[in-house]
Amino acid sequence: MHNVMFGGFAGTKNTPGTDWGEQMLNTVASKTIRHLFTRSESIEIAVRCYPSSKLLQGIIDSFKMSGRGLVIRKEFRTEEMSFETDAVSLDFGSVLKGQLNLKQPTQAIAQVVLTQDDINESFKAELVRKRLENLSIPALDELSGGQPISFTDVQVQLQPNNRIRLFAKGNLPEHGLVPISMSSTLAVERRRRVLFQDAQFEPDAVPESFREISQTLTTALAEILNNMVDLDRFNLDGVTMRINRLETQGTRLIFSGYAQIERVPNNP
């Protein structure tokens, strides 16, 4: 399903002679943005360009996008995503050809909402799994007999105050599957990396005979996770995302930040 919201700004719809620019841009922008996602439940676009004659110079006042159920790179679902720019300078000729080409880079305020289910599904994605499986970790050689180790069945539970609980299994050649249970605080480093801070082993969820090994594996897994969620690995071509803050709200994780847009990407 794909929804397009024409106008959408107070006062723009009723002004005679100014709708054509906004409607043209809505149509072109919604087509362009829809193609960035593997799937989308709904995408709404609202462009403000008053008066419409400014579009001939390629100037629009602001641009808003909000979407639900957007899937990035086939495997990463976001519950909600929205961004809003200030004035944008476009190549008007590209709009007439059904494309969006920026004359100069622009910034957008952005917000992304992930559900707990989205996060847990993302741990099954190939991009993520290959960073958790068949790992050679020198610090664990004694436990693994020098063999590679894999972490599987990762499940996250979001907690208040940016805390999470995380359960997983460590696959050790000598010991089989070892349950892992940890809690940590989600934090942001340099606006681009998500950190699992204050990682603590939670022994209550682990059988006593496994606890010593599980604690060692928990420390190793926390370190791996801290090096995994880096926004620069997920950037669309021409777009740099940055996080200002994150917040857990029930079973939702909300990221607020901004996007620096050098050019509108053609392909996800």
PDB file of C-alpha atoms in Angstrom:
ATOM      1  CA  MET A   1       0.000   0.000   0.000  1.00  0.00           C
ATOM      2  CA  HIS A   2       1.318   3.444  -0.865  1.00  0.00           C
ATOM      3  CA  ASN A   3      -0.229   6.699   0.294  1.00  0.00           C
ATOM      4  CA  VAL A   4       0.738  10.114  -1.001  1.00  0.00           C
ATOM      5  CA  MET A   5      -0.384  13.212   0.875  1.00  0.00           C
ATOM      6  CA  PHE A   6      -0.783  16.164  -1.452  1.00  0.00           C
ATOM      7  CA  GLY A   7      -0.288  19.593   0.050  1.00  0.00           C
ATOM      8  CA  GLY A   8      -0.388  18.750   3.724  1.00  0.00           C
ATOM      9  CA  PHE A   9       0.735  22.148   4.960  1.00  0.00           C
ATOM     10  CA  ALA A  10      -1.696  24.674   6.420  1.00  0.00           C
ATOM     11  CA  GLY A  11      -2.544  27.446   3.998  1.00  0.00           C
ATOM     12  CA  THR A  12      -0.969  25.958   0.884  1.00  0.00           C
ATOM     13  CA  LYS A  13      -3.951  24.130  -0.540  1.00  0.00           C
ATOM     14  CA  ASN A  14      -6.288  27.093  -0.771  1.00  0.00           C
ATOM     15  CA  THR A  15      -3.910  29.517  -2.461  1.00  0.00           C
ATOM     16  CA  PRO A  16      -4.902  29.747  -6.135  1.00  0.00           C
ATOM     17  CA  GLY A  17      -2.233  28.893  -8.692  1.00  0.00           C
ATOM     18  CA  THR A  18       0.313  27.423  -6.296  1.00  0.00           C
ATOM     19  CA  ASP A  19      -0.673  23.746  -6.326  1.00  0.00           C
ATOM     20  CA  TRP A  20       1.007  22.622  -9.522  1.00  0.00           C
ATOM     21  CA  GLY A  21       4.558  22.771  -8.173  1.00  0.00           C
ATOM     22  CA  GLU A  22       3.754  20.967  -4.952  1.00  0.00           C
ATOM     23  CA  GLN A  23       1.743  18.280  -6.729  1.00  0.00           C
ATOM     24  CA  MET A  24       4.464  17.669  -9.315  1.00  0.00           C
ATOM     25  CA  LEU A  25       7.123  17.403  -6.612  1.00  0.00           C
ATOM     26  CA  ASN A  26       4.922  15.144  -4.461  1.00  0.00           C
ATOM     27  CA  THR A  27       4.532  12.739  -7.364  1.00  0.00           C
ATOM     28  CA  VAL A  28       8.218  12.700  -8.322  1.00  0.00           C
ATOM     29  CA  ALA A  29       9.454  12.540  -4.714  1.00  0.00           C
ATOM     30  CA  SER A  30       7.110   9.726  -3.680  1.00  0.00           C
ATOM     31  CA  LYS A  31       8.155   7.634  -6.672  1.00  0.00           C
ATOM     32  CA  THR A  32      11.857   8.284  -5.989  1.00  0.00           C
ATOM     33  CA  ILE A  33      11.681   7.567  -2.262  1.00  0.00           C
ATOM     34  CA  ARG A  34       9.510   4.461  -2.621  1.00  0.00           C
ATOM     35  CA  HIS A  35      12.279   2.892  -4.729  1.00  0.00           C
ATOM     36  CA  LEU A  36      14.787   3.256  -1.869  1.00  0.00           C
ATOM     37  CA  PHE A  37      12.994   0.592   0.165  1.00  0.00           C
ATOM     38  CA  THR A  38      12.504  -3.100  -0.522  1.00  0.00           C
ATOM     39  CA  ARG A  39       8.969  -2.810   0.855  1.00  0.00           C
ATOM     40  CA  SER A  40       6.841  -0.068   2.377  1.00  0.00           C
ATOM     41  CA  GLU A  41       3.464  -0.195   4.087  1.00  0.00           C
ATOM     42  CA  SER A  42       2.886   3.519   3.582  1.00  0.00           C
ATOM     43  CA  ILE A  43       4.882   6.590   2.591  1.00  0.00           C
ATOM     44  CA  GLU A  44       3.568  10.131   2.879  1.00  0.00           C
ATOM     45  CA  ILE A  45       5.279  13.072   1.228  1.00  0.00           C
ATOM     46  CA  ALA A  46       4.553  16.745   1.878  1.00  0.00           C
ATOM     47  CA  VAL A  47       6.390  19.413  -0.130  1.00  0.00           C
ATOM     48  CA  ARG A  48       5.981  23.121   0.534  1.00  0.00           C
ATOM     49  CA  CYS A  49       6.807  25.480  -2.301  1.00  0.00           C
ATOM     50  CA  TYR A  50       5.107  28.871  -2.102  1.00  0.00           C
ATOM     51  CA  PRO A  51       4.712  30.481  -4.488  1.00  0.00           C
ATOM     52  CA  SER A  52       5.036  27.632  -6.984  1.00  0.00           C
ATOM     53  CA  SER A  53       6.997  29.860  -9.352  1.00  0.00           C
ATOM     54  CA  LYS A  54      10.013  29.379  -7.036  1.00  0.00           C
ATOM     55  CA  LEU A  55      10.197  25.832  -8.328  1.00  0.00           C
ATOM     56  CA  LEU A  56      11.363  27.218 -11.686  1.00  0.00           C
ATOM     57  CA  GLN A  57      14.529  28.336  -9.850  1.00  0.00           C
ATOM     58  CA  GLY A  58      14.653  24.929  -8.169  1.00  0.00           C
ATOM     59  CA  ILE A  59      13.851  26.250  -4.684  1.00  0.00           C
ATOM     60  CA  ILE A  60      11.419  24.556  -2.313  1.00  0.00           C
ATOM     61  CA  ASP A  61      10.682  25.742   1.230  1.00  0.00           C
ATOM     62  CA  SER A  62      10.639  22.383   2.956  1.00  0.00           C
ATOM     63  CA  PHE A  63      10.216  18.683   2.367  1.00  0.00           C
ATOM     64  CA  LYS A  64       8.727  16.098   4.739  1.00  0.00           C
ATOM     65  CA  MET A  65       8.615  12.326   4.445  1.00  0.00           C
ATOM     66  CA  SER A  66       7.047   9.909   6.881  1.00  0.00           C
ATOM     67  CA  GLY A  67       6.778   6.184   6.316  1.00  0.00           C
ATOM     68  CA  ARG A  68       5.639   3.040   8.100  1.00  0.00           C
ATOM     69  CA  GLY A  69       6.874  -0.524   7.715  1.00  0.00           C
ATOM     70  CA  LEU A  70       9.867   0.452   5.581  1.00  0.00           C
ATOM     71  CA  VAL A  71      12.247  -2.407   4.781  1.00  0.00           C
ATOM     72  CA  ILE A  72      15.876  -1.497   4.010  1.00  0.00           C
ATOM     73  CA  ARG A  73      18.126  -3.869   2.053  1.00  0.00           C
ATOM     74  CA  LYS A  74      15.540  -6.699   2.139  1.00  0.00           C
ATOM     75  CA  GLU A  75      16.193  -7.644   5.767  1.00  0.00           C
ATOM     76  CA  PHE A  76      15.976  -4.581   8.011  1.00  0.00           C
ATOM     77  CA  ARG A  77      12.469  -3.393   8.883  1.00  0.00           C
ATOM     78  CA  THR A  78      11.743  -0.044  10.526  1.00  0.00           C
ATOM     79  CA  GLU A  79       8.366   0.552  12.169  1.00  0.00           C
ATOM     80  CA  GLU A  80       8.460   4.275  11.369  1.00  0.00           C
ATOM     81  CA  MET A  81      10.861   6.646   9.636  1.00  0.00           C
ATOM     82  CA  SER A  82      10.492  10.350   9.065  1.00  0.00           C
ATOM     83  CA  PHE A  83      12.634  13.254   7.978  1.00  0.00           C
ATOM     84  CA  GLU A  84      12.137  16.942   7.320  1.00  0.00           C
ATOM     85  CA  THR A  85      14.426  19.383   5.536  1.00  0.00           C
ATOM     86  CA  ASP A  86      14.667  23.154   5.492  1.00  0.00           C
ATOM     87  CA  ALA A  87      14.838  24.884   2.113  1.00  0.00           C
ATOM     88  CA  VAL A  88      16.162  22.636  -0.649  1.00  0.00           C
ATOM     89  CA  SER A  89      17.798  23.644  -3.916  1.00  0.00           C
ATOM     90  CA  LEU A  90      16.830  21.300  -6.763  1.00  0.00           C
ATOM     91  CA  ASP A  91      17.658  21.041 -10.435  1.00  0.00           C
ATOM     92  CA  PHE A  92      14.248  21.873 -11.939  1.00  0.00           C
ATOM     93  CA  GLY A  93      15.157  20.109 -15.187  1.00  0.00           C
ATOM     94  CA  SER A  94      15.588  16.831 -13.304  1.00  0.00           C
ATOM     95  CA  VAL A  95      12.103  17.183 -11.776  1.00  0.00           C
ATOM     96  CA  LEU A  96      10.591  17.446 -15.253  1.00  0.00           C
ATOM     97  CA  LYS A  97      12.327  14.135 -16.078  1.00  0.00           C
ATOM     98  CA  GLY A  98      10.829  12.514 -12.987  1.00  0.00           C
ATOM     99  CA  GLN A  99      14.045  12.636 -10.927  1.00  0.00           C
ATOM    100  CA  LEU A 100      15.329  14.549  -7.911  1.00  0.00           C
ATOM    101  CA  ASN A 101      18.814  16.022  -8.306  1.00  0.00           C
ATOM    102  CA  LEU A 102      20.125  18.359  -5.613  1.00  0.00           C
ATOM    103  CA  LYS A 103      22.015  21.502  -6.607  1.00  0.00           C
ATOM    104  CA  GLN A 104      23.702  21.514  -3.215  1.00  0.00           C
ATOM    105  CA  PRO A 105      23.768  19.224  -0.161  1.00  0.00           C
ATOM    106  CA  THR A 106      20.965  19.559   2.365  1.00  0.00           C
ATOM    107  CA  GLN A 107      20.349  18.459   5.946  1.00  0.00           C
ATOM    108  CA  ALA A 108      17.247  16.785   7.341  1.00  0.00           C
ATOM    109  CA  ILE A 109      16.052  16.135  10.869  1.00  0.00           C
ATOM    110  CA  ALA A 110      15.366  12.406  11.078  1.00  0.00           C
ATOM    111  CA  GLN A 111      13.616   9.965  13.396  1.00  0.00           C
ATOM    112  CA  VAL A 112      13.590   6.165  13.162  1.00  0.00           C
ATOM    113  CA  VAL A 113      11.492   3.822  15.300  1.00  0.00           C
ATOM    114  CA  LEU A 114      12.354   0.128  15.650  1.00  0.00           C
ATOM    115  CA  THR A 115      10.183  -2.377  17.482  1.00  0.00           C
ATOM    116  CA  GLN A 116      11.622  -5.109  19.662  1.00  0.00           C
ATOM    117  CA  ASP A 117      10.479  -7.615  16.996  1.00  0.00           C
ATOM    118  CA  ASP A 118      12.283  -5.605  14.263  1.00  0.00           C
ATOM    119  CA  ILE A 119      15.502  -5.691  16.291  1.00  0.00           C
ATOM    120  CA  ASN A 120      15.271  -9.428  16.885  1.00  0.00           C
ATOM    121  CA  GLU A 121      14.563 -10.092  13.212  1.00  0.00           C
ATOM    122  CA  SER A 122      17.609  -8.016  12.237  1.00  0.00           C
ATOM    123  CA  PHE A 123      19.844 -10.412  14.215  1.00  0.00           C
ATOM    124  CA  LYS A 124      18.783 -13.118  11.720  1.00  0.00           C
ATOM    125  CA  ALA A 125      19.887 -11.018   8.712  1.00  0.00           C
ATOM    126  CA  GLU A 126      22.903 -12.287   6.814  1.00  0.00           C
ATOM    127  CA  LEU A 127      24.794  -8.986   7.249  1.00  0.00           C
ATOM    128  CA  VAL A 128      24.534  -9.389  11.026  1.00  0.00           C
ATOM    129  CA  ARG A 129      24.935 -13.162  11.262  1.00  0.00           C
ATOM    130  CA  LYS A 130      28.261 -13.144   9.436  1.00  0.00           C
ATOM    131  CA  ARG A 131      29.636 -10.881  12.197  1.00  0.00           C
ATOM    132  CA  LEU A 132      28.506 -13.336  14.890  1.00  0.00           C
ATOM    133  CA  GLU A 133      29.379 -16.714  13.388  1.00  0.00           C
ATOM    134  CA  ASN A 134      32.657 -18.604  12.823  1.00  0.00           C
ATOM    135  CA  LEU A 135      34.706 -16.117  14.823  1.00  0.00           C
ATOM    136  CA  SER A 136      38.304 -16.642  15.869  1.00  0.00           C
ATOM    137  CA  ILE A 137      38.664 -14.996  19.276  1.00  0.00           C
ATOM    138  CA  PRO A 138      42.171 -15.437  20.743  1.00  0.00           C
ATOM    139  CA  ALA A 139      40.957 -14.653  24.294  1.00  0.00           C
ATOM    140  CA  LEU A 140      38.621 -17.666  24.101  1.00  0.00           C
ATOM    141  CA  ASP A 141      41.099 -20.148  22.571  1.00  0.00           C
ATOM    142  CA  GLU A 142      41.393 -22.014  25.853  1.00  0.00           C
ATOM    143  CA  LEU A 143      37.611 -22.553  25.962  1.00  0.00           C
ATOM    144  CA  SER A 144      37.231 -23.375  22.294  1.00  0.00           C
ATOM    145  CA  GLY A 145      40.389 -25.401  21.774  1.00  0.00           C
ATOM    146  CA  GLY A 146      41.439 -22.809  19.174  1.00  0.00           C
ATOM    147  CA  GLN A 147      38.323 -23.517  17.083  1.00  0.00           C
ATOM    148  CA  PRO A 148      35.969 -20.809  15.721  1.00  0.00           C
ATOM    149  CA  ILE A 149      33.018 -19.776  17.890  1.00  0.00           C
ATOM    150  CA  SER A 150      29.495 -18.740  16.848  1.00  0.00           C
ATOM    151  CA  PHE A 151      26.831 -16.752  18.684  1.00  0.00           C
ATOM    152  CA  THR A 152      23.256 -17.631  17.689  1.00  0.00           C
ATOM    153  CA  ASP A 153      19.603 -17.230  18.748  1.00  0.00           C
ATOM    154  CA  VAL A 154      20.040 -13.614  19.859  1.00  0.00           C
ATOM    155  CA  GLN A 155      16.926 -12.202  21.551  1.00  0.00           C
ATOM    156  CA  VAL A 156      16.638  -8.659  22.900  1.00  0.00           C
ATOM    157  CA  GLN A 157      14.157  -7.362  25.463  1.00  0.00           C
ATOM    158  CA  LEU A 158      13.899  -3.566  25.685  1.00  0.00           C
ATOM    159  CA  GLN A 159      13.798  -2.151  29.221  1.00  0.00           C
ATOM    160  CA  PRO A 160      13.112   1.355  30.602  1.00  0.00           C
ATOM    161  CA  ASN A 161      15.887   3.973  30.764  1.00  0.00           C
ATOM    162  CA  ASN A 162      17.671   2.711  27.634  1.00  0.00           C
ATOM    163  CA  ARG A 163      18.464  -0.639  29.233  1.00  0.00           C
ATOM    164  CA  ILE A 164      18.165  -3.961  27.448  1.00  0.00           C
ATOM    165  CA  ARG A 165      18.341  -7.635  28.349  1.00  0.00           C
ATOM    166  CA  LEU A 166      19.948  -9.864  25.780  1.00  0.00           C
ATOM    167  CA  PHE A 167      19.848 -13.653  25.517  1.00  0.00           C
ATOM    168  CA  ALA A 168      21.916 -15.744  23.104  1.00  0.00           C
ATOM    169  CA  LYS A 169      23.722 -19.047  22.722  1.00  0.00           C
ATOM    170  CA  GLY A 170      27.432 -19.543  22.289  1.00  0.00           C
ATOM    171  CA  ASN A 171      28.367 -22.526  20.156  1.00  0.00           C
ATOM    172  CA  LEU A 172      31.603 -23.943  21.550  1.00  0.00           C
ATOM    173  CA  PRO A 173      33.195 -27.009  19.925  1.00  0.00           C
ATOM    174  CA  GLU A 174      34.126 -28.512  23.295  1.00  0.00           C
ATOM    175  CA  HIS A 175      30.925 -27.672  25.186  1.00  0.00           C
ATOM    176  CA  GLY A 176      28.073 -27.443  22.635  1.00  0.00           C
ATOM    177  CA  LEU A 177      25.484 -24.663  23.030  1.00  0.00           C
ATOM    178  CA  VAL A 178      26.043 -22.468  26.088  1.00  0.00           C
ATOM    179  CA  PRO A 179      23.202 -20.080  27.139  1.00  0.00           C
ATOM    180  CA  ILE A 180      24.184 -16.431  27.533  1.00  0.00           C
ATOM    181  CA  SER A 181      22.274 -13.767  29.458  1.00  0.00           C
ATOM    182  CA  MET A 182      23.324 -10.148  29.866  1.00  0.00           C
ATOM    183  CA  SER A 183      21.955  -6.705  30.565  1.00  0.00           C
ATOM    184  CA  SER A 184      23.390  -3.427  29.326  1.00  0.00           C
ATOM    185  CA  THR A 185      22.637   0.212  28.587  1.00  0.00           C
ATOM    186  CA  LEU A 186      22.346   1.420  25.010  1.00  0.00           C
ATOM    187  CA  ALA A 187      24.369   4.567  24.320  1.00  0.00           C
ATOM    188  CA  VAL A 188      25.641   6.521  21.311  1.00  0.00           C
ATOM    189  CA  GLU A 189      29.309   7.170  20.509  1.00  0.00           C
ATOM    190  CA  ARG A 190      30.362   9.951  18.134  1.00  0.00           C
ATOM    191  CA  ARG A 191      26.791  10.098  16.805  1.00  0.00           C
ATOM    192  CA  ARG A 192      27.306   7.030  14.663  1.00  0.00           C
ATOM    193  CA  ARG A 193      27.885   3.967  16.827  1.00  0.00           C
ATOM    194  CA  VAL A 194      25.477   2.229  19.185  1.00  0.00           C
ATOM    195  CA  LEU A 195      27.280   0.956  22.281  1.00  0.00           C
ATOM    196  CA  PHE A 196      26.252  -1.759  24.734  1.00  0.00           C
ATOM    197  CA  GLN A 197      27.599  -0.109  27.891  1.00  0.00           C
ATOM    198  CA  ASP A 198      27.880  -1.510  31.433  1.00  0.00           C
ATOM    199  CA  ALA A 199      27.359  -5.047  30.144  1.00  0.00           C
ATOM    200  CA  GLN A 200      26.589  -7.320  33.080  1.00  0.00           C
ATOM    201  CA  PHE A 201      26.297 -11.075  33.188  1.00  0.00           C
ATOM    202  CA  GLU A 202      22.852 -12.191  34.448  1.00  0.00           C
ATOM    203  CA  PRO A 203      23.462 -15.592  36.117  1.00  0.00           C
ATOM    204  CA  ASP A 204      19.822 -16.295  37.079  1.00  0.00           C
ATOM    205  CA  ALA A 205      18.845 -17.251  33.508  1.00  0.00           C
ATOM    206  CA  VAL A 206      21.798 -19.654  33.095  1.00  0.00           C
ATOM    207  CA  PRO A 207      22.086 -23.168  34.596  1.00  0.00           C
ATOM    208  CA  GLU A 208      24.736 -23.263  37.306  1.00  0.00           C
ATOM    209  CA  SER A 209      27.000 -25.723  35.475  1.00  0.00           C
ATOM    210  CA  PHE A 210      27.340 -23.241  32.567  1.00  0.00           C
ATOM    211  CA  ARG A 211      27.736 -20.007  34.513  1.00  0.00           C
ATOM    212  CA  GLU A 212      31.515 -19.680  34.494  1.00  0.00           C
ATOM    213  CA  ILE A 213      31.786 -20.314  30.733  1.00  0.00           C
ATOM    214  CA  SER A 214      28.697 -18.189  30.055  1.00  0.00           C
ATOM    215  CA  GLN A 215      30.161 -15.202  31.895  1.00  0.00           C
ATOM    216  CA  THR A 216      33.328 -15.387  29.766  1.00  0.00           C
ATOM    217  CA  LEU A 217      31.235 -15.616  26.592  1.00  0.00           C
ATOM    218  CA  THR A 218      29.064 -12.681  27.703  1.00  0.00           C
ATOM    219  CA  THR A 219      32.124 -10.433  27.967  1.00  0.00           C
ATOM    220  CA  ALA A 220      33.250 -11.484  24.466  1.00  0.00           C
ATOM    221  CA  LEU A 221      29.771 -10.982  22.955  1.00  0.00           C
ATOM    222  CA  ALA A 222      29.430  -7.493  24.467  1.00  0.00           C
ATOM    223  CA  GLU A 223      32.724  -6.493  22.843  1.00  0.00           C
ATOM    224  CA  ILE A 224      31.599  -7.866  19.460  1.00  0.00           C
ATOM    225  CA  LEU A 225      28.264  -6.010  19.669  1.00  0.00           C
ATOM    226  CA  ASN A 226      30.063  -2.755  20.487  1.00  0.00           C
ATOM    227  CA  ASN A 227      31.939  -2.993  17.199  1.00  0.00           C
ATOM    228  CA  MET A 228      28.954  -4.017  15.120  1.00  0.00           C
ATOM    229  CA  VAL A 229      26.288  -1.302  15.020  1.00  0.00           C
ATOM    230  CA  ASP A 230      28.002   1.459  13.067  1.00  0.00           C
ATOM    231  CA  LEU A 231      25.718   3.653  10.965  1.00  0.00           C
ATOM    232  CA  ASP A 232      28.350   4.132   8.276  1.00  0.00           C
ATOM    233  CA  ARG A 233      27.823   0.469   7.322  1.00  0.00           C
ATOM    234  CA  PHE A 234      24.145   1.093   6.629  1.00  0.00           C
ATOM    235  CA  ASN A 235      24.267   4.452   4.853  1.00  0.00           C
ATOM    236  CA  LEU A 236      22.485   4.813   1.551  1.00  0.00           C
ATOM    237  CA  ASP A 237      24.678   6.080  -1.265  1.00  0.00           C
ATOM    238  CA  GLY A 238      24.963   9.863  -0.886  1.00  0.00           C
ATOM    239  CA  VAL A 239      23.310  10.000   2.561  1.00  0.00           C
ATOM    240  CA  THR A 240      25.152  10.150   5.910  1.00  0.00           C
ATOM    241  CA  MET A 241      23.042   9.375   8.994  1.00  0.00           C
ATOM    242  CA  ARG A 242      23.897  10.567  12.494  1.00  0.00           C
ATOM    243  CA  ILE A 243      22.217   9.871  15.868  1.00  0.00           C
ATOM    244  CA  ASN A 244      21.771  12.622  18.444  1.00  0.00           C
ATOM    245  CA  ARG A 245      19.910  10.471  20.965  1.00  0.00           C
ATOM    246  CA  LEU A 246      18.151   7.151  21.449  1.00  0.00           C
ATOM    247  CA  GLU A 247      15.399   6.191  23.830  1.00  0.00           C
ATOM    248  CA  THR A 248      13.559   3.006  24.818  1.00  0.00           C
ATOM    249  CA  GLN A 249       9.782   3.386  25.102  1.00  0.00           C
ATOM    250  CA  GLY A 250       8.060   0.120  25.968  1.00  0.00           C
ATOM    251  CA  THR A 251       8.810  -2.285  23.120  1.00  0.00           C
ATOM    252  CA  ARG A 252      10.000   0.519  20.812  1.00  0.00           C
ATOM    253  CA  LEU A 253      13.488   1.968  20.338  1.00  0.00           C
ATOM    254  CA  ILE A 254      13.470   5.543  19.036  1.00  0.00           C
ATOM    255  CA  PHE A 255      16.460   7.142  17.313  1.00  0.00           C
ATOM    256  CA  SER A 256      16.542  10.902  16.753  1.00  0.00           C
ATOM    257  CA  GLY A 257      19.204  12.519  14.611  1.00  0.00           C
ATOM    258  CA  TYR A 258      19.872  13.996  11.218  1.00  0.00           C
ATOM    259  CA  ALA A 259      20.825  13.063   7.705  1.00  0.00           C
ATOM    260  CA  GLN A 260      23.349  14.899   5.542  1.00  0.00           C
ATOM    261  CA  ILE A 261      22.135  14.395   1.969  1.00  0.00           C
ATOM    262  CA  GLU A 262      24.749  14.953  -0.745  1.00  0.00           C
ATOM    263  CA  ARG A 263      22.512  13.528  -3.456  1.00  0.00           C
ATOM    264  CA  VAL A 264      19.287  11.586  -3.625  1.00  0.00           C
ATOM    265  CA  PRO A 265      20.271   7.910  -3.919  1.00  0.00           C
ATOM    266  CA  ASN A 266      19.099   6.012  -6.983  1.00  0.00           C
ATOM    267  CA  ASN A 267      19.443   2.559  -5.470  1.00  0.00           C
ATOM    268  CA  PRO A 268      19.195   1.247  -1.901  1.00  0.00           C
TER     269      PRO A 268
END
